Coordinates of N, CA, C and O and ligand atoms in Angstrom, one line a residue:
X1 N -36.1 30.8 18.8 CA -36.6 30.3 17.2 C -36.0 28.9 17.3 O -35.0 28.5 17.5
X2 N -36.9 28.1 16.5 CA -36.4 26.7 16.4 C -36.1 26.2 15.0 O -36.9 27.0 14.1
X3 N -35.4 25.4 14.8 CA -34.8 25.1 13.4 C -35.9 24.5 12.6 O -36.0 24.3 11.5
X4 N -37.0 23.8 13.3 CA -38.0 23.1 12.6 C -39.2 24.0 12.1 O -39.8 23.5 11.2
X5 N -39.1 25.2 12.5 CA -40.1 26.3 12.0 C -39.3 27.1 10.8 O -38.1 27.2 11.1
X6 N -40.0 27.5 9.9 CA -39.3 28.4 9.0 C -38.9 29.8 9.6 O -39.6 30.1 10.4
X7 N -37.7 30.2 9.2 CA -37.5 31.6 9.9 C -38.3 32.6 9.6 O -39.0 32.6 8.3
X8 N -38.5 33.5 10.4 CA -39.6 34.6 10.2 C -39.1 35.5 9.2 O -39.9 36.0 8.5
X9 N -37.8 35.8 9.3 CA -37.2 36.7 8.3 C -36.3 35.8 7.3 O -35.4 35.2 7.7
X10 N -36.8 35.6 6.0 CA -36.2 34.8 5.2 C -34.7 35.2 4.7 O -33.8 34.2 4.2
X11 N -34.4 36.3 4.7 CA -33.3 36.9 4.0 C -32.1 36.9 5.2 O -31.8 37.9 5.6
X12 N -31.7 35.6 5.4 CA -30.6 35.3 6.5 C -29.4 36.1 6.3 O -28.9 36.5 7.3
X13 N -29.1 36.3 5.0 CA -27.8 37.0 4.9 C -27.8 38.4 5.1 O -26.8 39.0 5.0
X14 N -29.0 39.1 5.3 CA -29.0 40.4 5.6 C -28.9 40.5 7.3 O -28.7 41.8 7.8
X15 N -28.9 39.5 8.0 CA -28.8 39.7 9.4 C -27.4 40.0 9.8 O -26.5 39.6 9.1
X16 N -27.1 40.8 10.9 CA -25.7 41.0 11.4 C -25.1 39.7 11.7 O -25.7 38.9 12.3
X17 N -23.8 39.7 11.5 CA -23.1 38.5 11.8 C -22.8 38.4 13.4 O -22.4 39.5 13.9
X18 N -23.0 37.4 14.0 CA -22.6 37.1 15.4 C -21.1 37.3 15.7 O -20.3 37.0 14.8
X19 N -20.8 38.0 16.7 CA -19.1 38.1 17.0 C -18.4 36.7 17.0 O -17.5 36.7 16.3
X20 N -19.2 35.8 17.8 CA -18.5 34.5 17.7 C -18.3 33.8 16.3 O -17.4 33.3 15.9
X21 N -19.5 34.0 15.6 CA -19.4 33.4 14.2 C -18.2 34.0 13.4 O -17.7 33.3 12.7
X22 N -18.3 35.4 13.4 CA -17.3 36.1 12.8 C -15.9 35.7 13.0 O -15.1 35.6 12.3
X23 N -15.7 35.5 14.4 CA -14.3 35.1 14.9 C -13.9 33.7 14.2 O -12.9 33.5 13.7
X24 N -15.0 32.7 14.2 CA -14.7 31.4 13.8 C -14.4 31.5 12.2 O -13.4 30.9 11.7
X25 N -15.2 32.4 11.5 CA -14.9 32.5 10.1 C -13.6 33.1 9.8 O -12.7 32.5 9.0
X26 N -13.0 34.0 10.6 CA -11.7 34.6 10.5 C -10.7 33.4 10.8 O -9.8 33.4 10.0
X27 N -10.9 32.7 11.9 CA -9.9 31.6 12.1 C -9.8 30.6 11.0 O -8.8 30.2 10.6
X28 N -10.9 30.3 10.5 CA -11.0 29.2 9.5 C -10.3 29.7 8.2 O -9.6 29.0 7.6
X29 N -10.7 30.9 7.8 CA -10.0 31.6 6.6 C -8.5 31.7 6.8 O -7.7 31.3 6.0
X30 N -8.1 32.2 8.0 CA -6.7 32.2 8.2 C -6.0 30.8 8.0 O -4.9 30.7 7.5
X31 N -6.5 29.8 8.6 CA -6.0 28.4 8.6 C -5.9 28.0 7.1 O -5.1 27.5 6.6
X32 N -7.0 28.3 6.5 CA -7.1 27.9 5.0 C -5.9 28.5 4.2 O -5.1 27.8 3.4
X33 N -5.6 29.8 4.5 CA -4.6 30.4 3.7 C -3.2 29.9 4.3 O -2.4 29.8 3.4
X34 N -3.0 29.5 5.5 CA -1.7 28.9 5.9 C -1.6 27.6 5.3 O -0.6 27.4 4.6
X35 N -2.7 26.6 5.2 CA -2.5 25.5 4.6 C -2.4 25.7 3.1 O -1.4 24.9 2.5
X36 N -2.8 26.7 2.4 CA -2.7 26.8 1.0 C -1.2 27.1 0.7 O -0.5 26.6 -0.2
X37 N -0.7 28.1 1.4 CA 0.7 28.5 1.3 C 1.7 27.4 1.6 O 2.9 27.5 1.1
X38 N 1.4 26.5 2.6 CA 2.2 25.4 3.0 C 2.5 24.6 1.9 O 3.6 24.0 1.6
X39 N 1.5 24.5 0.7 CA 1.7 23.6 -0.3 C 2.9 24.2 -1.0 O 3.8 23.3 -1.6
X40 N 3.0 25.4 -1.1 CA 4.2 26.0 -1.9 C 5.4 25.8 -1.0 O 6.6 25.3 -1.5
X41 N 5.3 25.9 0.2 CA 6.5 25.6 1.2 C 7.1 24.3 1.0 O 8.2 24.0 0.9
X42 N 6.0 23.3 1.0 CA 6.5 21.8 1.0 C 7.3 21.6 -0.3 O 8.3 20.8 -0.3
X43 N 6.9 22.3 -1.4 CA 7.7 22.1 -2.6 C 9.1 22.6 -2.5 O 9.9 22.1 -3.0
X44 N 9.2 23.8 -1.8 CA 10.5 24.5 -2.0 C 11.3 24.0 -0.8 O 12.6 23.5 -1.1
X45 N 11.0 23.8 0.4 CA 11.7 23.3 1.6 C 11.6 22.1 2.0 O 12.4 21.4 2.7
X46 N 10.4 21.3 1.6 CA 9.9 20.2 2.0 C 10.5 19.0 1.2 O 10.4 17.8 1.5
X47 N 11.0 19.1 0.0 CA 11.3 18.2 -1.1 C 10.1 17.3 -1.3 O 10.2 16.3 -1.6
X48 N 8.9 17.9 -1.2 CA 7.8 17.2 -1.7 C 7.0 18.0 -2.7 O 7.4 18.9 -3.3
X49 N 5.7 17.4 -3.2 CA 5.1 18.1 -4.1 C 6.0 18.3 -5.4 O 6.1 19.5 -5.9
X50 N 6.6 17.3 -6.1 CA 7.6 17.5 -7.1 C 6.9 18.2 -8.2 O 5.7 18.0 -8.5
X51 N 7.7 19.1 -8.9 CA 6.9 19.8 -10.2 C 7.3 18.8 -11.2 O 8.3 18.2 -11.4
X52 N 6.1 18.5 -12.1 CA 6.3 17.6 -13.2 C 6.0 18.4 -14.5 O 5.4 19.5 -14.5
X53 N 6.9 18.0 -15.5 CA 6.4 18.5 -16.9 C 5.4 17.5 -17.5 O 5.4 16.5 -17.3
X54 N 4.5 18.0 -18.2 CA 3.5 17.0 -18.7 C 3.4 17.4 -20.3 O 3.3 18.5 -20.8
X55 N 3.4 16.4 -21.1 CA 3.4 16.3 -22.5 C 2.3 15.4 -23.0 O 2.0 14.4 -22.2
X56 N 1.6 15.6 -24.1 CA 0.7 14.5 -24.6 C 1.5 13.5 -25.2 O 2.5 13.7 -25.7
X57 N 0.9 12.3 -25.1 CA 1.5 11.1 -25.6 C 0.4 10.0 -26.0 O -0.8 10.4 -25.8
X58 N 0.8 9.1 -26.6 CA -0.3 7.9 -27.0 C 0.3 6.7 -26.3 O 1.6 6.5 -26.3
X59 N -0.6 5.7 -26.2 CA 0.0 4.4 -25.4 C 1.0 3.8 -26.3 O 2.0 3.2 -26.0
X60 N 0.8 3.9 -27.7 CA 1.8 3.3 -28.6 C 3.2 3.9 -28.5 O 4.2 3.2 -28.4
X61 N 3.2 5.2 -28.5 CA 4.4 6.1 -28.6 C 5.2 5.6 -27.3 O 6.4 5.5 -27.4
X62 N 4.5 5.8 -26.4 CA 5.1 5.5 -25.0 C 5.6 4.1 -24.8 O 6.8 3.9 -24.4
X63 N 4.7 3.2 -25.2 CA 5.2 1.8 -25.1 C 6.5 1.5 -25.8 O 7.4 0.7 -25.5
X64 N 6.4 2.1 -27.2 CA 7.7 1.9 -27.8 C 9.1 2.4 -27.3 O 10.0 1.6 -27.2
X65 N 8.9 3.6 -26.7 CA 10.1 4.0 -25.8 C 10.4 3.2 -24.8 O 11.6 3.0 -24.4
X66 N 9.4 2.8 -24.0 CA 9.5 1.9 -22.9 C 10.3 0.5 -23.3 O 11.2 0.1 -22.6
X67 N 9.7 0.0 -24.4 CA 10.1 -1.3 -24.9 C 11.6 -1.1 -25.2 O 12.5 -2.1 -24.9
X68 N 12.1 0.0 -25.9 CA 13.3 0.2 -26.3 C 14.3 0.1 -25.2 O 15.4 -0.5 -25.2
X69 N 14.0 0.9 -24.1 CA 14.8 0.9 -22.8 C 14.9 -0.5 -22.3 O 16.0 -1.0 -21.9
X70 N 13.8 -1.2 -22.2 CA 13.7 -2.6 -21.5 C 14.5 -3.6 -22.4 O 15.5 -4.2 -22.0
X71 N 14.6 -3.4 -23.9 CA 15.4 -4.3 -24.7 C 16.8 -4.0 -24.5 O 17.7 -5.0 -24.5
X72 N 17.1 -2.7 -24.2 CA 18.6 -2.4 -24.1 C 19.2 -2.7 -22.7 O 20.4 -3.1 -22.7
X73 N 18.4 -2.4 -21.7 CA 19.1 -2.4 -20.3 C 18.5 -3.4 -19.3 O 18.7 -3.2 -18.0
X74 N 17.8 -4.4 -19.7 CA 17.3 -5.4 -18.7 C 18.5 -6.2 -18.2 O 19.3 -6.9 -18.9
X75 N 18.4 -6.4 -16.9 CA 19.5 -7.2 -16.2 C 18.9 -8.5 -15.7 O 19.7 -9.3 -15.6
X76 N 17.8 -8.5 -15.4 CA 16.9 -9.8 -14.9 C 15.6 -9.7 -15.0 O 15.1 -8.6 -15.2
X77 N 14.9 -10.8 -14.6 CA 13.4 -10.6 -14.4 C 13.1 -11.0 -13.1 O 13.7 -11.8 -12.3
X78 N 12.0 -10.5 -12.5 CA 11.4 -10.8 -11.1 C 10.0 -10.9 -11.2 O 9.2 -10.6 -12.1
X79 N 9.6 -11.6 -10.2 CA 8.1 -11.9 -9.8 C 7.7 -13.2 -10.8 O 8.4 -13.4 -11.9
X80 N 6.4 -13.6 -10.4 CA 5.9 -14.7 -11.3 C 5.5 -14.1 -12.7 O 5.6 -14.9 -13.7
X81 N 5.3 -12.9 -12.7 CA 4.9 -12.4 -14.1 C 6.2 -12.1 -15.0 O 6.1 -11.6 -16.2
X82 N 7.4 -12.3 -14.5 CA 8.6 -12.1 -15.2 C 8.7 -10.7 -15.7 O 8.9 -10.3 -16.9
X83 N 8.7 -9.7 -14.7 CA 8.7 -8.3 -14.9 C 10.3 -8.0 -15.2 O 11.0 -8.4 -14.2
X84 N 10.6 -7.5 -16.3 CA 12.0 -7.1 -16.3 C 12.6 -6.1 -15.4 O 11.9 -5.2 -15.1
X85 N 13.8 -6.3 -14.9 CA 14.4 -5.3 -14.0 C 15.4 -4.6 -15.0 O 16.2 -5.2 -15.5
X86 N 15.2 -3.2 -15.0 CA 16.0 -2.6 -16.1 C 16.9 -1.6 -15.3 O 16.5 -0.8 -14.3
X87 N 18.1 -1.5 -15.7 CA 19.1 -0.6 -15.1 C 19.7 0.2 -16.1 O 20.7 0.0 -16.9
X88 N 18.9 1.3 -16.4 CA 19.5 2.3 -17.5 C 20.5 3.2 -16.8 O 20.8 3.4 -15.7
X89 N 21.3 3.6 -17.8 CA 22.6 4.4 -17.5 C 22.2 5.7 -16.7 O 21.2 6.4 -17.0
X90 N 22.9 6.1 -15.8 CA 22.6 7.4 -15.1 C 22.5 8.6 -16.0 O 23.3 8.6 -17.2
X91 N 21.7 9.4 -15.7 CA 21.4 10.7 -16.5 C 20.5 10.4 -17.7 O 20.2 11.3 -18.5
X92 N 20.0 9.2 -17.8 CA 19.3 8.9 -19.0 C 17.6 9.2 -18.8 O 17.2 9.3 -17.8
X93 N 16.9 8.8 -19.8 CA 15.5 8.9 -19.8 C 15.0 7.7 -19.4 O 15.2 6.6 -20.0
X94 N 14.1 7.5 -18.2 CA 13.6 6.1 -17.8 C 12.1 6.2 -18.0 O 11.5 7.3 -17.7
X95 N 11.7 5.1 -18.4 CA 10.1 5.0 -18.6 C 9.5 3.9 -17.6 O 10.0 3.0 -17.4
X96 N 8.2 4.4 -17.2 CA 7.5 3.6 -16.3 C 6.0 3.5 -16.8 O 5.3 4.7 -17.0
X97 N 5.4 2.5 -17.0 CA 4.1 2.4 -17.4 C 3.2 1.8 -16.3 O 3.6 0.8 -15.5
X98 N 2.1 2.3 -16.0 CA 1.1 1.8 -15.2 C -0.2 1.4 -16.1 O -0.6 1.9 -17.0
X99 N -0.6 0.2 -15.8 CA -1.7 -0.4 -16.4 C -2.4 -1.4 -15.5 O -1.9 -1.8 -14.5
X100 N -3.6 -1.9 -15.9 CA -4.3 -2.8 -15.2 C -3.5 -4.2 -15.1 O -3.4 -4.9 -16.0
X101 N -3.0 -4.7 -13.9 CA -2.8 -3.8 -12.8 C -1.4 -4.1 -12.2 O -1.1 -4.9 -11.3
X102 N -0.4 -3.6 -12.9 CA 1.0 -3.5 -12.6 C 1.7 -2.3 -13.0 O 1.2 -1.6 -13.9
X103 N 2.9 -2.3 -12.6 CA 3.8 -1.1 -12.9 C 4.8 -2.0 -13.7 O 5.3 -3.1 -13.3
X104 N 5.3 -1.4 -14.8 CA 6.2 -2.1 -15.8 C 7.1 -1.2 -16.5 O 6.7 -0.1 -17.0
X105 N 8.5 -1.4 -16.5 CA 9.1 -2.6 -15.8 C 9.6 -2.2 -14.3 O 8.9 -1.2 -13.8
X106 N 10.4 -2.9 -13.8 CA 11.0 -2.6 -12.4 C 12.3 -1.8 -12.7 O 13.1 -2.3 -13.5
X107 N 12.4 -0.7 -12.2 CA 13.6 0.3 -12.6 C 14.6 0.0 -11.4 O 14.4 -0.1 -10.3
X108 N 15.9 0.0 -11.7 CA 16.9 0.0 -10.9 C 17.9 1.1 -11.1 O 18.5 1.3 -12.1
X109 N 17.8 2.2 -10.2 CA 18.6 3.4 -10.5 C 19.7 3.4 -9.5 O 19.8 2.7 -8.4
X110 N 20.6 4.4 -9.7 CA 21.8 4.6 -8.8 C 21.7 5.9 -8.0 O 21.1 6.8 -8.4
X111 N 22.1 5.5 -6.7 CA 22.0 6.6 -5.7 C 22.8 7.7 -6.2 O 23.9 7.6 -6.7
X112 N 22.4 9.0 -6.1 CA 23.1 10.2 -6.3 C 23.1 10.6 -7.8 O 23.8 11.5 -8.1
X113 N 22.5 9.8 -8.6 CA 22.6 10.1 -10.1 C 21.1 10.5 -10.5 O 20.2 10.2 -9.8
X114 N 21.1 11.5 -11.4 CA 19.9 12.1 -11.7 C 19.3 11.4 -13.0 O 20.0 11.1 -13.9
X115 N 18.1 11.2 -13.1 CA 17.3 10.6 -14.2 C 16.1 11.5 -14.6 O 15.6 12.3 -13.7
X116 N 15.6 11.3 -15.7 CA 14.4 11.9 -16.2 C 13.3 10.6 -16.1 O 13.5 9.8 -17.0
X117 N 12.5 10.8 -15.2 CA 11.5 9.7 -15.0 C 10.2 10.1 -15.7 O 9.5 11.1 -15.5
X118 N 9.8 9.2 -16.8 CA 8.7 9.5 -17.7 C 7.6 8.4 -17.1 O 8.0 7.3 -17.1
X119 N 6.4 9.0 -16.9 CA 5.3 8.2 -16.2 C 4.2 8.3 -17.2 O 3.8 9.5 -17.5
X120 N 3.4 7.2 -17.5 CA 2.2 7.3 -17.9 C 1.3 6.1 -17.6 O 1.8 5.1 -17.1
X121 N 0.1 6.2 -17.9 CA -0.9 5.1 -17.6 C -1.4 4.8 -19.0 O -1.7 5.7 -20.0
X122 N -1.5 3.4 -19.4 CA -1.9 3.0 -20.7 C -3.4 2.9 -20.7 O -4.0 2.9 -21.9
X123 N -4.2 2.7 -19.7 CA -5.6 2.5 -19.8 C -6.5 3.5 -18.9 O -7.2 4.2 -19.5
X124 N -6.5 3.4 -17.8 CA -7.1 4.3 -16.8 C -6.1 5.0 -15.9 O -4.9 4.9 -15.9
X125 N -6.8 5.9 -15.1 CA -6.0 6.6 -14.1 C -5.4 5.7 -13.2 O -6.0 4.9 -12.7
X126 N -4.0 6.0 -13.0 CA -3.4 5.1 -11.8 C -2.5 6.3 -11.1 O -2.5 7.3 -11.4
X127 N -2.0 5.7 -9.9 CA -1.3 6.7 -9.2 C 0.0 6.1 -8.8 O 0.4 4.9 -9.0
X128 N 1.1 7.0 -8.9 CA 2.5 6.6 -8.5 C 2.9 7.0 -7.1 O 3.0 8.4 -6.9
X129 N 2.7 6.3 -6.1 CA 2.9 6.7 -4.8 C 4.2 5.9 -4.3 O 4.2 4.8 -4.3
X130 N 5.3 6.5 -4.1 CA 6.4 6.0 -3.8 C 6.7 5.8 -2.3 O 6.8 6.9 -1.6
X131 N 6.7 4.7 -1.8 CA 6.8 4.2 -0.4 C 8.3 3.8 -0.1 O 8.8 3.1 -0.8
X132 N 8.8 4.2 1.0 CA 8.2 5.0 2.3 C 8.3 6.6 2.1 O 7.9 7.3 3.1
X133 N 8.8 7.0 0.9 CA 9.0 8.4 0.7 C 7.5 9.2 0.5 O 6.5 8.4 0.1
X134 N 7.5 10.4 0.6 CA 6.1 11.0 0.4 C 6.1 11.6 -1.0 O 5.8 12.9 -1.1
X135 N 6.2 10.7 -2.1 CA 6.1 11.1 -3.4 C 4.9 10.7 -3.9 O 4.6 9.4 -3.8
X136 N 4.2 11.5 -4.7 CA 2.7 10.9 -5.0 C 2.4 11.6 -6.4 O 2.3 12.9 -6.4
X137 N 2.2 11.0 -7.4 CA 2.1 11.7 -8.7 C 0.9 10.8 -9.5 O 0.8 9.7 -9.4
X138 N 0.1 11.7 -9.9 CA -1.1 11.0 -10.7 C -0.5 10.6 -12.1 O 0.2 11.3 -12.7
X139 N -1.0 9.4 -12.5 CA -0.6 8.8 -13.9 C -1.9 8.8 -14.8 O -2.8 8.1 -14.5
X140 N -1.9 9.7 -15.6 CA -3.2 9.9 -16.6 C -2.9 9.5 -18.0 O -2.0 9.8 -18.7
X141 N -3.8 8.7 -18.5 CA -3.7 8.1 -19.9 C -3.6 9.3 -20.9 O -4.4 10.4 -20.8
X142 N -2.8 9.1 -21.9 CA -2.8 10.2 -22.7 C -1.7 11.3 -22.5 O -1.4 12.1 -23.4
X143 N -1.0 11.3 -21.3 CA -0.2 12.2 -20.9 C 1.0 11.5 -20.4 O 1.0 10.5 -19.7
X144 N 2.1 12.2 -20.5 CA 3.4 11.8 -20.1 C 3.9 12.8 -19.1 O 4.0 13.9 -19.4
X145 N 4.0 12.3 -17.9 CA 4.4 13.2 -16.7 C 6.0 12.9 -16.7 O 6.5 11.8 -16.4
X146 N 6.8 14.0 -16.6 CA 8.1 13.8 -16.6 C 8.7 14.5 -15.2 O 8.5 15.7 -15.0
X147 N 9.5 13.7 -14.5 CA 9.9 14.3 -13.2 C 11.5 14.0 -13.2 O 11.9 12.9 -13.7
X148 N 12.2 15.0 -12.8 CA 13.6 14.9 -12.7 C 13.9 14.4 -11.2 O 13.5 15.1 -10.4
X149 N 14.5 13.3 -11.2 CA 14.7 12.6 -9.9 C 16.1 12.4 -9.5 O 16.8 11.8 -10.5
X150 N 16.6 12.5 -8.3 CA 17.9 12.1 -7.9 C 17.8 11.3 -6.6 O 17.5 11.9 -5.6
X151 N 17.8 9.9 -6.8 CA 17.6 9.1 -5.5 C 18.6 9.4 -4.5 O 19.8 9.5 -4.9
X152 N 18.3 9.7 -3.4 CA 19.4 10.0 -2.2 C 19.4 8.9 -1.1 O 19.9 9.1 0.0
X153 N 18.9 7.8 -1.5 CA 18.6 6.7 -0.5 C 18.7 5.5 -1.2 O 18.0 5.4 -2.1
X154 N 19.4 4.4 -0.9 CA 19.3 3.2 -1.5 C 18.5 2.2 -0.8 O 18.1 2.3 0.4
X155 N 18.1 1.2 -1.5 CA 17.2 0.2 -1.1 C 16.0 -0.2 -2.1 O 16.0 0.1 -3.1
X156 N 15.1 -1.0 -1.5 CA 14.0 -1.4 -2.2 C 12.9 -0.6 -2.0 O 12.5 -0.5 -0.8
X157 N 12.2 0.1 -2.9 CA 11.1 1.0 -2.7 C 9.9 0.2 -3.4 O 9.8 -0.3 -4.3
X158 N 8.5 0.7 -2.6 CA 7.3 0.1 -3.3 C 6.7 1.3 -4.0 O 6.7 2.4 -3.5
X159 N 6.2 0.9 -5.2 CA 5.3 2.0 -5.9 C 3.8 1.5 -5.6 O 3.5 0.2 -6.0
X160 N 2.8 2.2 -5.0 CA 1.8 1.8 -4.8 C 0.7 2.6 -5.8 O 0.9 3.8 -5.9
X161 N -0.2 2.0 -6.4 CA -1.3 2.8 -6.9 C -2.2 3.3 -6.0 O -2.9 2.5 -5.2
X162 N -2.4 4.6 -5.9 CA -3.5 5.1 -5.2 C -4.5 6.0 -5.7 O -5.2 6.8 -5.2
X163 N -4.9 5.4 -7.0 CA -6.0 5.8 -7.7 C -6.8 4.5 -7.8 O -6.3 3.6 -8.5
X164 N -8.1 4.6 -7.4 CA -8.9 3.4 -7.5 C -9.1 3.1 -8.9 O -9.6 3.9 -9.9
X165 N -8.6 1.8 -9.4 CA -8.6 1.5 -10.8 C -9.2 0.1 -11.0 O -8.9 -0.5 -11.9
X166 N -10.2 -0.4 -10.1 CA -11.0 -1.4 -10.4 C -10.6 -2.6 -9.5 O -9.9 -2.5 -8.6
X167 N -11.0 -3.8 -9.9 CA -11.1 -5.0 -9.0 C -9.5 -5.4 -8.5 O -9.5 -5.8 -7.4
X168 N -8.6 -5.1 -9.5 CA -7.3 -5.4 -9.0 C -6.5 -4.3 -8.4 O -5.2 -4.5 -8.2
X169 N -7.0 -3.2 -8.0 CA -6.4 -2.1 -7.5 C -5.5 -2.3 -6.4 O -4.4 -1.8 -6.2
X170 N -6.1 -3.1 -5.4 CA -5.2 -3.5 -4.1 C -4.1 -4.1 -4.4 O -3.2 -4.2 -3.5
X171 N -4.0 -4.9 -5.7 CA -2.7 -5.6 -5.9 C -1.8 -4.9 -6.7 O -0.8 -5.5 -7.0
X172 N -2.1 -3.8 -7.0 CA -1.2 -3.1 -8.0 C -0.1 -2.3 -7.3 O -0.2 -1.2 -6.9
X173 N 1.0 -3.0 -7.0 CA 2.1 -2.7 -6.3 C 3.4 -2.9 -7.1 O 3.4 -4.0 -7.8
X174 N 4.3 -1.9 -7.4 CA 5.5 -2.2 -8.1 C 6.6 -2.0 -7.3 O 6.6 -1.8 -6.0
X175 N 7.9 -2.2 -7.9 CA 9.1 -2.0 -7.2 C 10.0 -1.1 -7.9 O 9.9 -0.9 -9.1
X176 N 10.9 -0.5 -7.1 CA 12.0 0.4 -7.7 C 13.2 0.2 -6.7 O 13.2 0.3 -5.5
X177 N 14.3 0.0 -7.4 CA 15.5 -0.4 -6.7 C 16.5 0.9 -6.7 O 16.4 1.4 -7.9
X178 N 17.2 1.2 -5.7 CA 18.2 2.2 -5.8 C 19.4 1.5 -5.2 O 19.3 1.0 -4.0
X179 N 20.4 1.6 -5.9 CA 21.8 0.8 -5.4 C 22.9 2.0 -5.4 O 22.8 2.9 -6.1
Ligands
LIG1 CU1 -3.9 1.3 -10.6 CU2 -5.3 1.6 -8.7

């Protein structure tokens, strides 16, 4: 039988399944299940897929809290856009805004100290991809994602937006310092 002719029996799903086909379906299903449960495994043993708490917020409310932190703990400014570098005290709530097309402010955290990192997007969907670690969180307007983080490595990290957000998407890169 050729594929360009209509099948003589239209009810294909009533035909017995071929042994080879059945084997492949079983292999594919097993692999799907392994991949699915690995997501849970990465979270527990791989220190990835961080669990976030999510709350509703508004751009005004979130900006207000971020601005308060920036006013209090800015230590210097960086880049041509004069983005404040903020060093909030260990254990505190820290805020990061994503918007067209930057991350604001630049955070400077201490190694081995725990922070509550609050993330939001002010306008459209953005991504928080912390390089070179494998941390990846979606930043959604109207929602505040809170992650409890304890940096275990010092240095300069890049925050890359990995949700396509328009013409400046490729330039949307931020910094995060750990000392
Ligand atoms: Cu923000 Cu892409």
